[in-house]
Structure formats: C-alpha cells, structure tokens
Amino acid sequence: MKNKIYIFLFFLLLISNLSFCQEKSVVQKTDINGVWEDINSGVQNAVAIISEQDGKIIFSHYLEWKGQKFVESGTGTRTGNTIIYTVDVTLPIEGWATQGTHTLTLSSDGNTLEGTFIDNKKRTGPIAFRRLR
C-alpha cells in the first residue's frame, strides 16, 4: 500500500512539473511603426505616420483634397490587431470636421489598416491605409 502511495505521488509530481515546464507560446504583434499611404478615394499626396510604443499609438496624417492641404494628428491605443485613436485637425479644410476617432484593423498580412472614422460633425465612413515602409 505504501508503494502505491509513493508511485501515485511520483506521478502527481511528474505531471504537475510537466505543466509548469512547458514553454508558453507568446503571440508576437505585427510592427505597425512607419509610413502608410492613405488609399481613400479622392485624396492626393496622402500619407500617415504611425508610431506605437507599449500599446500607445501616435498618429500623424497629411493629405490634399482638390489642392487643399489637410493635417491631423492624434493618440490612441492598440489591442491586438485593432487600433483606436482620436485626432485633432491642425490644418483644416473649410467645411470639414476638426476632430474625430478612427478605428482600424490590421490585415492578416500586416500591410493594410482598414476601418471607419467618426467625426465631430457625426459623419462616419470608411478609412484605409497601406504600408509604404
């Protein structure tokens, strides 16, 4: 009987030790830092610079619409493959909004960010960027 208890304890110890020794897989986030091309229709010379550090997003965006310059920047967060950030327009186009929120999801290949915007005039629409470098 004593041997059975020792064998049981040995197997219990072995199983618990194996569960602690297994290497846990860590999912690596795709690096989104860099220059992104604005691929929304109607814009020209449109780029965004995205910087991420520890889940914090810093976003800068320049575009031209029918020859008019537009600049916005903002901050936000990243959770998995989704980034959400708020922007303030520093160089507006007359009639356009001056603030907004973008919610973007990174594609599985890591080269496209697509999603929606909502601005302070309660307008919504699609927004997309393609990685340049």
Short mmCIF file of C-alpha atoms in Angstrom, two decimals:
data_model
loop_
_atom_site.label_atom_id
_atom_site.label_comp_id
_atom_site.label_asym_id
_atom_site.label_seq_id
_atom_site.Cartn_x
_atom_site.Cartn_y
_atom_site.Cartn_z
CA MET A 1 0.00 0.00 0.00
CA LYS A 2 2.84 2.33 0.90
CA ASN A 3 4.45 1.73 -2.52
CA LYS A 4 1.20 2.62 -4.29
CA ILE A 5 1.07 5.95 -2.44
CA TYR A 6 4.68 6.67 -3.40
CA ILE A 7 4.03 5.80 -7.04
CA PHE A 8 0.88 7.96 -7.05
CA LEU A 9 2.78 10.91 -5.52
CA PHE A 10 5.62 10.43 -8.02
CA PHE A 11 3.22 10.57 -10.99
CA LEU A 12 1.38 13.54 -9.50
CA LEU A 13 4.67 15.39 -9.07
CA LEU A 14 5.76 14.47 -12.61
CA ILE A 15 2.51 15.68 -14.18
CA SER A 16 2.49 18.95 -12.25
CA ASN A 17 6.15 19.55 -13.11
CA LEU A 18 5.49 18.99 -16.82
CA SER A 19 2.69 21.53 -16.82
CA PHE A 20 4.99 24.20 -15.37
CA CYS A 21 7.90 23.37 -17.67
CA GLN A 22 6.02 23.71 -20.93
CA GLU A 23 7.01 26.81 -22.85
CA LYS A 24 4.09 29.15 -23.20
CA SER A 25 3.57 30.48 -26.70
CA VAL A 26 3.65 34.25 -27.00
CA VAL A 27 1.81 35.81 -29.90
CA GLN A 28 4.02 38.47 -31.48
CA LYS A 29 2.34 41.68 -32.57
CA THR A 30 2.97 42.84 -36.09
CA ASP A 31 5.05 46.01 -36.08
CA ILE A 32 2.92 48.91 -37.38
CA ASN A 33 5.52 51.66 -36.97
CA GLY A 34 6.24 53.50 -40.18
CA VAL A 35 4.85 55.35 -43.15
CA TRP A 36 1.43 54.41 -44.52
CA GLU A 37 -0.25 55.54 -47.74
CA ASP A 38 -3.80 56.86 -47.43
CA ILE A 39 -5.75 54.82 -50.02
CA ASN A 40 -9.09 56.57 -49.63
CA SER A 41 -10.69 57.81 -52.84
CA GLY A 42 -10.26 61.42 -53.87
CA VAL A 43 -7.17 62.24 -51.79
CA GLN A 44 -3.76 63.07 -53.22
CA ASN A 45 -0.27 63.13 -51.68
CA ALA A 46 -1.73 61.43 -48.65
CA VAL A 47 0.45 59.74 -46.05
CA ALA A 48 0.21 58.79 -42.41
CA ILE A 49 2.97 58.15 -39.92
CA ILE A 50 2.13 55.69 -37.17
CA SER A 51 4.21 55.11 -34.08
CA GLU A 52 3.48 52.52 -31.42
CA GLN A 53 5.15 52.12 -28.07
CA ASP A 54 3.81 49.71 -25.45
CA GLY A 55 0.31 49.76 -26.97
CA LYS A 56 0.14 53.58 -27.23
CA ILE A 57 -0.45 54.90 -30.75
CA ILE A 58 0.75 58.26 -32.08
CA PHE A 59 -0.76 59.14 -35.47
CA SER A 60 0.06 61.95 -37.94
CA HIS A 61 -1.76 62.39 -41.25
CA TYR A 62 -1.26 64.69 -44.23
CA LEU A 63 -3.42 64.77 -47.35
CA GLU A 64 -4.54 67.06 -50.13
CA TRP A 65 -8.15 67.32 -51.32
CA LYS A 66 -8.68 69.20 -54.58
CA GLY A 67 -5.47 71.14 -53.94
CA GLN A 68 -6.28 71.99 -50.32
CA LYS A 69 -3.91 70.81 -47.57
CA PHE A 70 -5.18 68.95 -44.52
CA VAL A 71 -3.22 67.86 -41.43
CA GLU A 72 -4.40 65.94 -38.37
CA SER A 73 -2.69 64.16 -35.50
CA GLY A 74 -3.75 62.16 -32.52
CA THR A 75 -3.15 59.45 -29.97
CA GLY A 76 -4.80 56.22 -29.01
CA THR A 77 -4.30 52.58 -28.14
CA ARG A 78 -3.76 49.21 -29.74
CA THR A 79 -5.43 46.00 -28.65
CA GLY A 80 -4.36 43.00 -30.72
CA ASN A 81 -4.75 44.00 -34.36
CA THR A 82 -7.13 46.89 -33.69
CA ILE A 83 -6.04 50.48 -33.18
CA ILE A 84 -8.32 53.27 -31.99
CA TYR A 85 -7.17 56.85 -31.80
CA THR A 86 -8.67 60.32 -31.65
CA VAL A 87 -7.44 63.09 -33.92
CA ASP A 88 -7.39 66.86 -33.85
CA VAL A 89 -7.14 68.72 -37.13
CA THR A 90 -4.30 71.24 -37.10
CA LEU A 91 -4.71 72.41 -40.70
CA PRO A 92 -8.41 72.12 -41.64
CA ILE A 93 -10.22 72.29 -44.94
CA GLU A 94 -13.21 74.62 -44.80
CA GLY A 95 -16.39 72.71 -44.00
CA TRP A 96 -14.55 69.61 -42.81
CA ALA A 97 -14.61 68.38 -39.23
CA THR A 98 -11.91 69.40 -36.77
CA GLN A 99 -11.89 66.26 -34.59
CA GLY A 100 -12.62 62.58 -34.97
CA THR A 101 -11.99 58.99 -33.99
CA HIS A 102 -10.53 56.30 -36.25
CA THR A 103 -10.96 52.58 -35.59
CA LEU A 104 -8.70 50.44 -37.79
CA THR A 105 -7.93 46.74 -38.04
CA LEU A 106 -4.62 45.41 -39.32
CA SER A 107 -4.89 42.87 -42.14
CA SER A 108 -3.52 39.36 -41.67
CA ASP A 109 -0.53 40.13 -43.91
CA GLY A 110 0.23 43.27 -41.86
CA ASN A 111 0.18 45.62 -44.84
CA THR A 112 -3.26 47.24 -44.66
CA LEU A 113 -5.19 49.10 -41.98
CA GLU A 114 -8.92 49.37 -42.70
CA GLY A 115 -11.85 50.59 -40.69
CA THR A 116 -14.07 53.57 -40.02
CA PHE A 117 -13.97 57.14 -38.84
CA ILE A 118 -16.50 59.24 -36.98
CA ASP A 119 -16.01 62.99 -36.81
CA ASN A 120 -17.28 65.75 -34.55
CA LYS A 121 -20.00 66.52 -37.09
CA LYS A 122 -21.37 62.98 -36.54
CA ARG A 123 -20.32 61.82 -40.01
CA THR A 124 -18.96 58.31 -40.47
CA GLY A 125 -17.26 56.49 -43.28
CA PRO A 126 -14.56 54.06 -44.34
CA ILE A 127 -10.86 54.82 -43.97
CA ALA A 128 -7.88 52.74 -45.13
CA PHE A 129 -4.11 52.85 -45.27
CA ARG A 130 -1.48 50.67 -47.00
CA ARG A 131 2.03 50.20 -45.61
CA LEU A 132 4.74 52.03 -47.57
CA ARG A 133 7.68 51.28 -45.24
#
